[in-house]
Short mmCIF file of C-alpha atoms in Angstrom, two decimals:
data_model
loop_
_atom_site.label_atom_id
_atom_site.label_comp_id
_atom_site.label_asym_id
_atom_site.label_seq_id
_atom_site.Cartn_x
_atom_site.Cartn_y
_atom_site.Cartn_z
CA UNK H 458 141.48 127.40 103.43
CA UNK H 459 138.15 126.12 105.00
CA UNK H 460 136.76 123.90 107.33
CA UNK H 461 134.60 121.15 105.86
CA UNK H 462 132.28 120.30 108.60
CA UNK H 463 130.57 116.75 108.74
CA UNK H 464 126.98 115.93 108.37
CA UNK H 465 127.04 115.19 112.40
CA UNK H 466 128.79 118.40 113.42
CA UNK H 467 126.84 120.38 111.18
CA UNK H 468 123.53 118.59 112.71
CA UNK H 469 125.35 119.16 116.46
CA UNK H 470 125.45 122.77 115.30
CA UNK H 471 121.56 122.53 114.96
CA UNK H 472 121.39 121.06 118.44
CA UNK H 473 122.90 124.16 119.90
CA UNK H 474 119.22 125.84 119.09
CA UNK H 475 117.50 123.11 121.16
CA UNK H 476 119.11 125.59 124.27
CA UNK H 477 117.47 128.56 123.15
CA UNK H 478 114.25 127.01 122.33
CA UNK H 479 114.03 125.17 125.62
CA UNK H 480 114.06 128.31 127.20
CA UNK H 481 111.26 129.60 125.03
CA UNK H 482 109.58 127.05 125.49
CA UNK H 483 109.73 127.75 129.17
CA UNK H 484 108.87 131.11 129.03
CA UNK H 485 106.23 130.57 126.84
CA UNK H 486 107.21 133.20 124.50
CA UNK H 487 105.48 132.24 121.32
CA UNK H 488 108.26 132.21 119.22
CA UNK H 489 109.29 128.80 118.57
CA UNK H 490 107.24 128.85 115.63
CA UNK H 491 109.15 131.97 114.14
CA UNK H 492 112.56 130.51 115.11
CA UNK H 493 112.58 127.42 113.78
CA UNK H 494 110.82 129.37 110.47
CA UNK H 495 113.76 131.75 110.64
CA UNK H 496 116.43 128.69 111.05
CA UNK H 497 115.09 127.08 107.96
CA UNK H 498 115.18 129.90 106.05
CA UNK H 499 118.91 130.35 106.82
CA UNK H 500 119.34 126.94 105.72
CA UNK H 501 118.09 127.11 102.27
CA UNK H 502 119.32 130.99 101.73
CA UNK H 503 123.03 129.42 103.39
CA UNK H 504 122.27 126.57 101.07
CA UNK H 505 122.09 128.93 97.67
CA UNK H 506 124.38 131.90 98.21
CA UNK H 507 127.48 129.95 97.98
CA UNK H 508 126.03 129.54 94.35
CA UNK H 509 124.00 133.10 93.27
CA UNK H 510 126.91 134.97 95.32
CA UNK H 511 129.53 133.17 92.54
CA UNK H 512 127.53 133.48 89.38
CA UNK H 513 127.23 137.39 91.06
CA UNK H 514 130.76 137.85 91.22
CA UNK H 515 131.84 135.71 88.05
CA UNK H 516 129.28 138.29 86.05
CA UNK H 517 130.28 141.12 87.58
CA UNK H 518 127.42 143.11 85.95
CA UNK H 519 126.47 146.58 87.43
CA UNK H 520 123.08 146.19 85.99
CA UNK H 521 123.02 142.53 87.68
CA UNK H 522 124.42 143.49 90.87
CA UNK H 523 121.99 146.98 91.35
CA UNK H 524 119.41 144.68 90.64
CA UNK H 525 120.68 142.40 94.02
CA UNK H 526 121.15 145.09 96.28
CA UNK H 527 117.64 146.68 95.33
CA UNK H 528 116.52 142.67 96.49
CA UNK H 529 118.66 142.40 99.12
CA UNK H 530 117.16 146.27 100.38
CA UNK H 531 113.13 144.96 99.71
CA UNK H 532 113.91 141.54 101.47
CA UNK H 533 115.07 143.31 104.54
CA UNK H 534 112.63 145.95 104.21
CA UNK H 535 109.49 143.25 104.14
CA UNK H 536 111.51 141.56 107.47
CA UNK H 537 111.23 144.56 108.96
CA UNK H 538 107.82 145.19 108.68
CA UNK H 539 106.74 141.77 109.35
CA UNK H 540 108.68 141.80 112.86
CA UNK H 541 107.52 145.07 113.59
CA UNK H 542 104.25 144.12 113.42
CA UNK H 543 103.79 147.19 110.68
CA UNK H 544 100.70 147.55 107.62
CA UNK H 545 102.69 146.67 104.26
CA UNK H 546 100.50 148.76 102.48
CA UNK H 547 100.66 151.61 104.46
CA UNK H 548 104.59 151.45 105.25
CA UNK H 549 106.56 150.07 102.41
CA UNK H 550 107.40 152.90 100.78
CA UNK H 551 108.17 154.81 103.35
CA UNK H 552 110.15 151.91 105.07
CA UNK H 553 112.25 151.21 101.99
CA UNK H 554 113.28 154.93 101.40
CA UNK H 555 114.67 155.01 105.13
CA UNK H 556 116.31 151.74 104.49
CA UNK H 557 117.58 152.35 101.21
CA UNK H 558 118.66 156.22 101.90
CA UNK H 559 120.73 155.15 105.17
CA UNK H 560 122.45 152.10 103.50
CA UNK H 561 123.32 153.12 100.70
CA UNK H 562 124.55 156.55 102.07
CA UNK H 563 127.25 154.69 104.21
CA UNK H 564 127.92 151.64 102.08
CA UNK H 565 128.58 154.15 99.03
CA UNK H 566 130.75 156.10 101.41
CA UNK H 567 132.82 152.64 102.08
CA UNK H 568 132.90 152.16 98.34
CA UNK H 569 133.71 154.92 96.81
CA UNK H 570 135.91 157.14 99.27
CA UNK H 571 137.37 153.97 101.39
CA UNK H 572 138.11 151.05 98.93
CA UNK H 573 137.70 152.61 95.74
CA UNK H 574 138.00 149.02 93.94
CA UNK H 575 138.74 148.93 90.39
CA UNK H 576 135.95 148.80 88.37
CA UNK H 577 134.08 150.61 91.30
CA UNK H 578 130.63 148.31 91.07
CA UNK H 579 132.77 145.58 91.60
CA UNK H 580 130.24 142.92 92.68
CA UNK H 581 132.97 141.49 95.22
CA UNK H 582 132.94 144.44 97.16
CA UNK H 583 129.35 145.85 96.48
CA UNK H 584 127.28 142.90 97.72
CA UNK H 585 129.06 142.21 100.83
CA UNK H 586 128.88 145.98 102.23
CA UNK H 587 125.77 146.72 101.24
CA UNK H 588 124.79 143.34 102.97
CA UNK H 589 126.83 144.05 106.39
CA UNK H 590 125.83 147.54 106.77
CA UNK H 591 121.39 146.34 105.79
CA UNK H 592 121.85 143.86 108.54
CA UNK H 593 123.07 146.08 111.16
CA UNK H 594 120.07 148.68 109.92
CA UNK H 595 117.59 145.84 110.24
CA UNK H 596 118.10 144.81 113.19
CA UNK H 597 118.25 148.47 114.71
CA UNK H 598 115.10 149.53 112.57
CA UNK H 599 113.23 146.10 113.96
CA UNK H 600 114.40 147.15 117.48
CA UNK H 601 112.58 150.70 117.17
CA UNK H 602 109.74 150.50 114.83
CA UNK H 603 108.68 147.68 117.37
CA UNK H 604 109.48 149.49 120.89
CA UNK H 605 107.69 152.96 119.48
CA UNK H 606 104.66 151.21 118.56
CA UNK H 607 104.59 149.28 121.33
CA UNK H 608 105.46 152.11 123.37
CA UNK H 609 102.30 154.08 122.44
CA UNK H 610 99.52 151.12 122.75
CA UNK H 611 100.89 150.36 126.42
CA UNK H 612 100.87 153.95 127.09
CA UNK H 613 97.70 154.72 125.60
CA UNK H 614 96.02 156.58 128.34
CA UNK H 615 99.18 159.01 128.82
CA UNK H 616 99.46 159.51 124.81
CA UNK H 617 96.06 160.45 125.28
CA UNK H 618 96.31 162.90 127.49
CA UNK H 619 98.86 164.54 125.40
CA UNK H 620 96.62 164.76 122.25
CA UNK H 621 93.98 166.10 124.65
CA UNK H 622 96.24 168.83 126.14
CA UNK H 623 96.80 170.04 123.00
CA UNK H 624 99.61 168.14 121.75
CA UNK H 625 100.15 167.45 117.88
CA UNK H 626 100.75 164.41 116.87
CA UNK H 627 104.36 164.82 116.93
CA UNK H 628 104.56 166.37 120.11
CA UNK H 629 102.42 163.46 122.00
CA UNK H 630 104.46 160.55 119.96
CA UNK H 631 108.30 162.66 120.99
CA UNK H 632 108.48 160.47 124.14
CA UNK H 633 107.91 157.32 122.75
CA UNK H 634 110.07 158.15 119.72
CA UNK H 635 113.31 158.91 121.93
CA UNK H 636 112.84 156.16 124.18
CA UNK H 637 112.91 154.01 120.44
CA UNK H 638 115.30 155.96 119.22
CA UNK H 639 118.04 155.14 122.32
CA UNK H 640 116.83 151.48 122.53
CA UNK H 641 117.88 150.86 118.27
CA UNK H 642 120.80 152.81 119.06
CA UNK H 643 122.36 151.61 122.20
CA UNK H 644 123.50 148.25 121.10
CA UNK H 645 125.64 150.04 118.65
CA UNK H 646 127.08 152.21 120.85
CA UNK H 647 128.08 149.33 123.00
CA UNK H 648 129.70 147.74 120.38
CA UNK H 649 131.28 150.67 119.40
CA UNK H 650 133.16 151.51 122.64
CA UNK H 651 134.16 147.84 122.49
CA UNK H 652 135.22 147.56 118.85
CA UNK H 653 138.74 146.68 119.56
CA UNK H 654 138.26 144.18 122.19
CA UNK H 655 135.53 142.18 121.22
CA UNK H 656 133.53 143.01 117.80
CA UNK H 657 136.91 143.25 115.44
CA UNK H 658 139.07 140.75 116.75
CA UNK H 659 135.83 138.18 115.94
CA UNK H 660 135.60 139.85 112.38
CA UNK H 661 139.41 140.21 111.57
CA UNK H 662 139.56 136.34 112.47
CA UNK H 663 136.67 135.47 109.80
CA UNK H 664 138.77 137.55 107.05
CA UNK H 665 141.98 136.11 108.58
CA UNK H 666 140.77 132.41 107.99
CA UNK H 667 139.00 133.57 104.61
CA UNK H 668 142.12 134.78 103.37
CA UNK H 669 142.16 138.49 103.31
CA UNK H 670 145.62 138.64 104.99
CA UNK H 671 148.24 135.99 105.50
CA UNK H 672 148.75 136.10 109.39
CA UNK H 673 152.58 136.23 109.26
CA UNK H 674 153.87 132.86 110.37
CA UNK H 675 151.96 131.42 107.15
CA UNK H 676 154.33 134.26 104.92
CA UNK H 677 157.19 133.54 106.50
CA UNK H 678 156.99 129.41 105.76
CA UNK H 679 155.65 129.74 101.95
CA UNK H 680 158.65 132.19 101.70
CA UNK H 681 161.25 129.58 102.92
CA UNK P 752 78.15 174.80 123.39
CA UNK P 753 78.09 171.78 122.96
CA UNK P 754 75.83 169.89 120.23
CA UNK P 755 75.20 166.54 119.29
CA UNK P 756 73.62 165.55 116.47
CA UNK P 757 71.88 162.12 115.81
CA UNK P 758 75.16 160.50 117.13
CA UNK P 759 76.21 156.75 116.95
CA UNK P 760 78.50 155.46 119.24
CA UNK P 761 80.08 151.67 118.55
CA UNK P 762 82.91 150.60 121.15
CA UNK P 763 84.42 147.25 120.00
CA UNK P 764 81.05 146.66 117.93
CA UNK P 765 78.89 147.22 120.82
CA UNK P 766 76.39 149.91 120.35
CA UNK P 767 76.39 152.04 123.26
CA UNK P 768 74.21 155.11 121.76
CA UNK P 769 72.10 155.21 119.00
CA UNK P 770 70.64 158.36 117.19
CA UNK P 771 71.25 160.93 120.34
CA UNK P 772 71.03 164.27 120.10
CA UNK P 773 71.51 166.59 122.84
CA UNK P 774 72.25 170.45 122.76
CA UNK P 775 73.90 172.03 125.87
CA UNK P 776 73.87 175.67 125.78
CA UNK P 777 76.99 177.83 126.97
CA UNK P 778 77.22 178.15 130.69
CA UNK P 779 74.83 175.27 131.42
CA UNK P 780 75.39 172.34 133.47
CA UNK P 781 74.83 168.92 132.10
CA UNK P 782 75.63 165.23 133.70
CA UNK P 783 74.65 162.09 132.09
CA UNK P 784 73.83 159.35 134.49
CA UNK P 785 73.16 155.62 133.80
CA UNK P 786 74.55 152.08 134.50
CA UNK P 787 78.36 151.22 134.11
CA UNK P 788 79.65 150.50 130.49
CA UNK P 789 76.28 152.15 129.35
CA UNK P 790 78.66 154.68 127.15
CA UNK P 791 78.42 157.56 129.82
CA UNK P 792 82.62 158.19 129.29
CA UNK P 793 82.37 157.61 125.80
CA UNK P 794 80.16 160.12 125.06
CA UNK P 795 82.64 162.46 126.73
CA UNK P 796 85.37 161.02 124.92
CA UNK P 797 83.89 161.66 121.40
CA UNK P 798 83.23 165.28 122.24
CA UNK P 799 87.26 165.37 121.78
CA UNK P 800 87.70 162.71 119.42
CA UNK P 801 88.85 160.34 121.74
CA UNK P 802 86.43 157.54 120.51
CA UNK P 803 84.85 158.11 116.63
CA UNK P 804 81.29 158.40 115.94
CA UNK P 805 79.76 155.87 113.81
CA UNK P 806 77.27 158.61 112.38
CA UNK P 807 76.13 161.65 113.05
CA UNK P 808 78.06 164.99 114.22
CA UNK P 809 79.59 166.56 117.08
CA UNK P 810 80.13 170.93 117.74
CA UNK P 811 81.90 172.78 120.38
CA UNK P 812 81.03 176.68 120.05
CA UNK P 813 80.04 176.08 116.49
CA UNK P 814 82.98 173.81 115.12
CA UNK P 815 81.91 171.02 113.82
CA UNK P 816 84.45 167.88 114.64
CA UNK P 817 86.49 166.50 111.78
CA UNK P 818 90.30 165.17 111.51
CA UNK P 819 90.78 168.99 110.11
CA UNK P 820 89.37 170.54 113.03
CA UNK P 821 90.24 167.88 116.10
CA UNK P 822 93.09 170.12 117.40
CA UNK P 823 91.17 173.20 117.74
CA UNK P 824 88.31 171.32 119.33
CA UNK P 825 90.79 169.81 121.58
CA UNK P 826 92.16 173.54 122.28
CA UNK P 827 89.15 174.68 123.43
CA UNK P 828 88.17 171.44 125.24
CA UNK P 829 89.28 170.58 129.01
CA UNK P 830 88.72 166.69 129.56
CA UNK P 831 89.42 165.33 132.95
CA UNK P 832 89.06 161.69 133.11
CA UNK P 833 88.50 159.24 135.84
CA UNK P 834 91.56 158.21 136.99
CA UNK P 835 93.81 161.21 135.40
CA UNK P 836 97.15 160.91 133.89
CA UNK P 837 99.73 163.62 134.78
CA UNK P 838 102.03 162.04 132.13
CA UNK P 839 105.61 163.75 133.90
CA UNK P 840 107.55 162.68 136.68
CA UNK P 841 106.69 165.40 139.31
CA UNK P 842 103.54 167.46 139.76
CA UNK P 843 105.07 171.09 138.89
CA UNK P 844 106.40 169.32 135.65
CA UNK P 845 102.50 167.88 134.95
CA UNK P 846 101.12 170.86 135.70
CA UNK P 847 103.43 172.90 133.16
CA UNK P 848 103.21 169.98 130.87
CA UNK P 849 100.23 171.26 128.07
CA UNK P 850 102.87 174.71 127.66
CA UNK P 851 105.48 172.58 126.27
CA UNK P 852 102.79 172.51 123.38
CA UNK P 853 103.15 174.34 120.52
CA UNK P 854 99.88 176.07 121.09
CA UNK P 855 99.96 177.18 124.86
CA UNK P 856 103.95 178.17 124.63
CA UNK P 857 103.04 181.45 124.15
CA UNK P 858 101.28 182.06 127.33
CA UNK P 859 103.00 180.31 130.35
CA UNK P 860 101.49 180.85 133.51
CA UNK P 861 103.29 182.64 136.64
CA UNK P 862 104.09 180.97 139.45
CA UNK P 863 101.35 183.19 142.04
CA UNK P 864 98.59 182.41 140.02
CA UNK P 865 99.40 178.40 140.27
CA UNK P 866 100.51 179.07 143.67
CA UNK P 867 96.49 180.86 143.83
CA UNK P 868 94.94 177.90 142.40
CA UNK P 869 96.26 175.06 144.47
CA UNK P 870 95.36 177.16 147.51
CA UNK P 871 91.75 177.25 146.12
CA UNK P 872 91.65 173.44 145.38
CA UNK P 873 92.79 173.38 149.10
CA UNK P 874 95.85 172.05 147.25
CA UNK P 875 99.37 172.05 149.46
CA UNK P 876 101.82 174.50 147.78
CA UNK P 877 104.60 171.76 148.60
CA UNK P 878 102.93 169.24 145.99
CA UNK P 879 104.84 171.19 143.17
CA UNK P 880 107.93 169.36 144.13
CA UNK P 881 106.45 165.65 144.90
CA UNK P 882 107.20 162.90 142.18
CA UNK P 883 103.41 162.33 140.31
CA UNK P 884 103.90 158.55 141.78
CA UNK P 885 103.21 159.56 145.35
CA UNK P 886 99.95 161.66 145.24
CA UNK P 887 96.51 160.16 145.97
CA UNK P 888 93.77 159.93 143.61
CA UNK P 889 92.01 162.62 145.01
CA UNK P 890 95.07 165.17 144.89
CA UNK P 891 95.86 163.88 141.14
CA UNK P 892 92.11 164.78 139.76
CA UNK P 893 92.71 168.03 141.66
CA UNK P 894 95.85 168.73 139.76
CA UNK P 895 94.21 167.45 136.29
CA UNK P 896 91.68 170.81 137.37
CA UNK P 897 94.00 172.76 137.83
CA UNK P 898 96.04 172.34 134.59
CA UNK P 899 92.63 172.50 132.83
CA UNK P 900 92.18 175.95 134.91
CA UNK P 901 95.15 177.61 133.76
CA UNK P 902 94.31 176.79 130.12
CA UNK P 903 91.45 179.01 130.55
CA UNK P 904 89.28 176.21 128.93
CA UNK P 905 85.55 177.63 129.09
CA UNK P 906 83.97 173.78 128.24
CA UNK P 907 84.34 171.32 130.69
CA UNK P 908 84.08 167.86 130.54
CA UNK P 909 84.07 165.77 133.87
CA UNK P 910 84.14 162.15 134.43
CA UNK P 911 83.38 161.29 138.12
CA UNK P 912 86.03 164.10 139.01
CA UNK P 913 84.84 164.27 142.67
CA UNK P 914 84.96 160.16 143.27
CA UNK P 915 87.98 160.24 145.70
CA UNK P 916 87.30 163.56 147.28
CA UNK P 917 86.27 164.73 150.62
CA UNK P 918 83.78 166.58 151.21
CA UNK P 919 85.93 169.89 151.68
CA UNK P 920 88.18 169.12 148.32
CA UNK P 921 84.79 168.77 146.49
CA UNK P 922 83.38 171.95 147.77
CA UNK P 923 86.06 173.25 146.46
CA UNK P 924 86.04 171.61 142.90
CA UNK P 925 82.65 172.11 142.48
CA UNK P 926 83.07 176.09 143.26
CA UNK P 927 85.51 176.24 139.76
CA UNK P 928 83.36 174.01 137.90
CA UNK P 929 80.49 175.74 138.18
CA UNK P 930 81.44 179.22 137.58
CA UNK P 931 78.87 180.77 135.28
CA UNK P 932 81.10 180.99 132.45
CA UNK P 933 81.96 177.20 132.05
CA UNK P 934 80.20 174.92 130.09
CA UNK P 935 80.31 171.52 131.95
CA UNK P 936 78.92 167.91 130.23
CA UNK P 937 79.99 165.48 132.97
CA UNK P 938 79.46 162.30 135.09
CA UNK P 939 78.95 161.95 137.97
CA UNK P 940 76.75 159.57 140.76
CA UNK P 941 77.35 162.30 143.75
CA UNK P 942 74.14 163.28 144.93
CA UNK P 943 75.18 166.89 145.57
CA UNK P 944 77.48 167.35 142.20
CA UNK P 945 74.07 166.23 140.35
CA UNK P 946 72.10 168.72 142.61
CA UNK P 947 73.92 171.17 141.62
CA UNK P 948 73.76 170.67 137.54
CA UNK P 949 70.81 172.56 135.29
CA UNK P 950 70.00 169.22 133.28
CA UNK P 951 70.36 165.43 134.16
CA UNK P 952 70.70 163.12 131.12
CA UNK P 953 70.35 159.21 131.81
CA UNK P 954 71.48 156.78 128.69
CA UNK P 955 69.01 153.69 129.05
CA UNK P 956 69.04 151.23 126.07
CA UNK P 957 71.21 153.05 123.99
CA UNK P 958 68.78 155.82 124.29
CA UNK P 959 69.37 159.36 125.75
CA UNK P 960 66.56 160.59 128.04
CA UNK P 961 66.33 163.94 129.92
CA UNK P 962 64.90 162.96 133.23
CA UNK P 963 65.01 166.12 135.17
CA UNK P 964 64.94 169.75 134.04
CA UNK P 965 65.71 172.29 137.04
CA UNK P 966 63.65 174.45 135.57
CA UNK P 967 64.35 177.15 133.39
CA UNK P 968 63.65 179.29 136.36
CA UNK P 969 67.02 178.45 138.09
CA UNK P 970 69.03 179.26 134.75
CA UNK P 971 67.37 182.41 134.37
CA UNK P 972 68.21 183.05 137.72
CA UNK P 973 71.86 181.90 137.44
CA UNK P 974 71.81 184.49 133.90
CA UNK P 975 70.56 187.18 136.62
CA UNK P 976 73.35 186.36 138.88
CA UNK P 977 76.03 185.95 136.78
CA UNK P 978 74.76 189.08 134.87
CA UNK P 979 75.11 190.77 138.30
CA UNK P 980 78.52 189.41 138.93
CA UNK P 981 79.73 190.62 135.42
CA UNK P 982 78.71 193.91 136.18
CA UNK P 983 79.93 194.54 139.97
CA UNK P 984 83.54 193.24 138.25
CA UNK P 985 83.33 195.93 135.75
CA UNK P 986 82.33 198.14 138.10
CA UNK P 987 85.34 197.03 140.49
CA UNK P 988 87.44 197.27 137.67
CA UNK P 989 86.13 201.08 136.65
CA UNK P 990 86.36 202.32 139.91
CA UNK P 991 89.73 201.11 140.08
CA UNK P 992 90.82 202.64 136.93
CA UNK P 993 89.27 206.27 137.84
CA UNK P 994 91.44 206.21 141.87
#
């Protein structure tokens, strides 16, 4: 079951944004530009997946599928470094291994010890946690990349004093690296200690309404 | 010993000094004078690597700076800046700071000789336990000294360290600074700090000049005395050792 929307709700949807970006606008935060950059590239991506996400699954190639997640892991691995403010050149590589080592660590965990589907590169199950767990990484890697290096060029005078007392270079960046390190990290943690009240009842719903488990009422009438 | 060597110095493509070369031999007393911005702290900045030279070289006691060698340079080094940064929340924490280091853990230093140097900075022993935040300027350069002190640095480099002091603090300042054994390139526009230096620099134009030379008679005079000192300490020390 799904809700077809209407071209006006769907463009009332859109309007919700003009809240956000008023206040940007307001604060003069310079990132209209990026939003509105970043809301039509949801469109068009929202626009295809419906499509590349069915010839995915209809396939159900391993080859086809590794080949998605490796483009799925260097999409978000380019976002990150463009919002981070970070040298391509100098950080890909680097980048992608923490990116790729971390997702596919957990998301292989999911598939292979928790679902176990049968055939176990099942595209259905592959592409999905791969993609939920890279998001959450994303966002946390954006989060601390950006507050570390940040953290350094507004406290340049103190780092330098560091160096200048002796420090290495890891013991003058430690400061700046925990205070990144808890400012990725504590979002999660929030969400974590309120998993059951707020975070899985709104993801339960979405596999509810997509049909991943007939809420009873709707068993008990196709029974009768 | 310091020694630079046909040095270029560019600060956001501004050329501040151009071809310098200046040797300062260990023990002597050096301060570079000239107008504000004129690259006086940024010479003092790329004796530690703080700001790169465009060309030319840089020693300390014979090491020659290079990405290789920037820590040990830095080890041997003692830079005090302008407005110091403690970089801790309270002073006994900034002072103890550089021995969370790798390279000073080893040798921590006791609380009496701290409690020794903050008396000779004319230094309140109850600063150990204020929050960095609440100290003056003057009592924050002090401290910077004093952490400098107790890495038994022997060069020195000084940027207008006696600017918020009275003239008791800076008495006292200048009594550590210019023990015969420290090396000391600094700034300074305090007529008696500059008095009391060997060699005044001034950077006109991009261009180092030595405008005043107290003679090599007052070195060799200093050597005398600090020859003397040497040997009444050894003496002391003998003397002690034979009771």
């Amino acid at each position: 079951m799904t809700a077809d929307l209407s071209i006006p709700a769907m463009l009332s949807m859109y309007a919700l944004m003009l809240v956000p970006l008023a206040v940007f606008f307001y604060l003069q935060l310079g990132i209209i530009r990026d939003t509105l950059l970043a809301m039509a590239r949801m469109t068009v991506q929202l626009l295809l997946v419906g499509l590349y996400l069915k010839y995915i699954f209809q396939l159900n190639n391993p080859l086809v599928s590794l080949l998605w997640v490796t483009v799925m892991l260097v999409v978000a691995n380019l976002s990150i470094l463009n919002k981070a403010g970070l040298k391509r050149d100098l950080f890909f590589w680097r980048s992608l291994a923490g990116v790729a080592g971390s997702t596919l660590l957990v998301s292989g965990w999911f598939i292979l010890v928790a679902i176990r589907p049968d055939p176990i590169y099942d595209a259905r199950y592959m592409v999905p946690i791969v993609g939920m767990i890279l998001g959450n990484c994303l966002r946390s890697n954006v989060l601390s990349l950006e507050r570390f290096y940040s953290g350094i060029r507004r406290n340049e005078n103190e780092f330098m004093t560091y160096l200048l007392l002796g420090a290495t270079l890891r013991e003058a960046v430690r400061p700046y690296l925990r205070d990144a390190i808890k400012a990725a990290v504590n979002p999660s943690v929030a969400t974590m200690a309120t998993m059951g009240i707020v975070s899985l009842p709104g993801m339960m719903t979405g596999q509810i309404l997509g049909g991943a488990c007939r809420p009873p009422p709707l068993n008990t009438r196709s029974a009768s | 010993m310091i020694d630079f060597k046909n040095i270029t110095l560019q600060v956001r493509q501004q050329t501040l000094l151009d071809g310098t070369t200046l040797h300062i031999a260990d023990g002597e007393k050096v301060v570079v004078r000239g107008a504000s911005g004129c690259g006086k702290s940024s010479l003092l900045k790329s004796t530690v690597g703080a700001i790169p030279l465009a060309t030319g070289s840089v020693c300390a006691d014979g090491v020659e700076l290079s990405p290789e060698t920037v820590s040990d340079i830095r080890a041997r080094i003692a830079f005090i800046g302008q407005e110091p940064v403690l970089g801790a929340e309270h002073v006994r924490d900034a002072i103890l700071l550089p021995f969370t280091f790798k390279v000073h853990s080893a040798n921590p230093p006791g609380e009496d000789r701290i409690l020794e140097l903050l008396e000779r900075l004319h230094l309140p022993s109850a600063i150990l336990e204020k929050p960095c935040k609440r100290i003056s300027g003057g009592e924050k350069q002090r401290i910077a000294i004093l952490r400098a002190l107790l890495l038994d640095k022997t060069i020195f480099l000084a940027d207008e360290v006696t600017s918020a002091l009275d003239p008791e603090s800076r008495a006292a300042v200048m009594t550590e600074l210019f023990r015969p054994d420290i090396t000391l390139l600094s700034v300074s526009h305090d007529p008696e700090w500059i008095a009391a230096c060997d060699r005044t620099v001034e950077i006109q134009n991009t261009k180092l000049q030595e405008i005043s030379r107290q003679g090599a008679q007052k070195t060799q005079e200093k050597q005398v005395l600090s020859s003397l000192r040497s040997f009444a300490a050894n003496k002391t020390r003998r003397d002690g050792h034979d009771c």
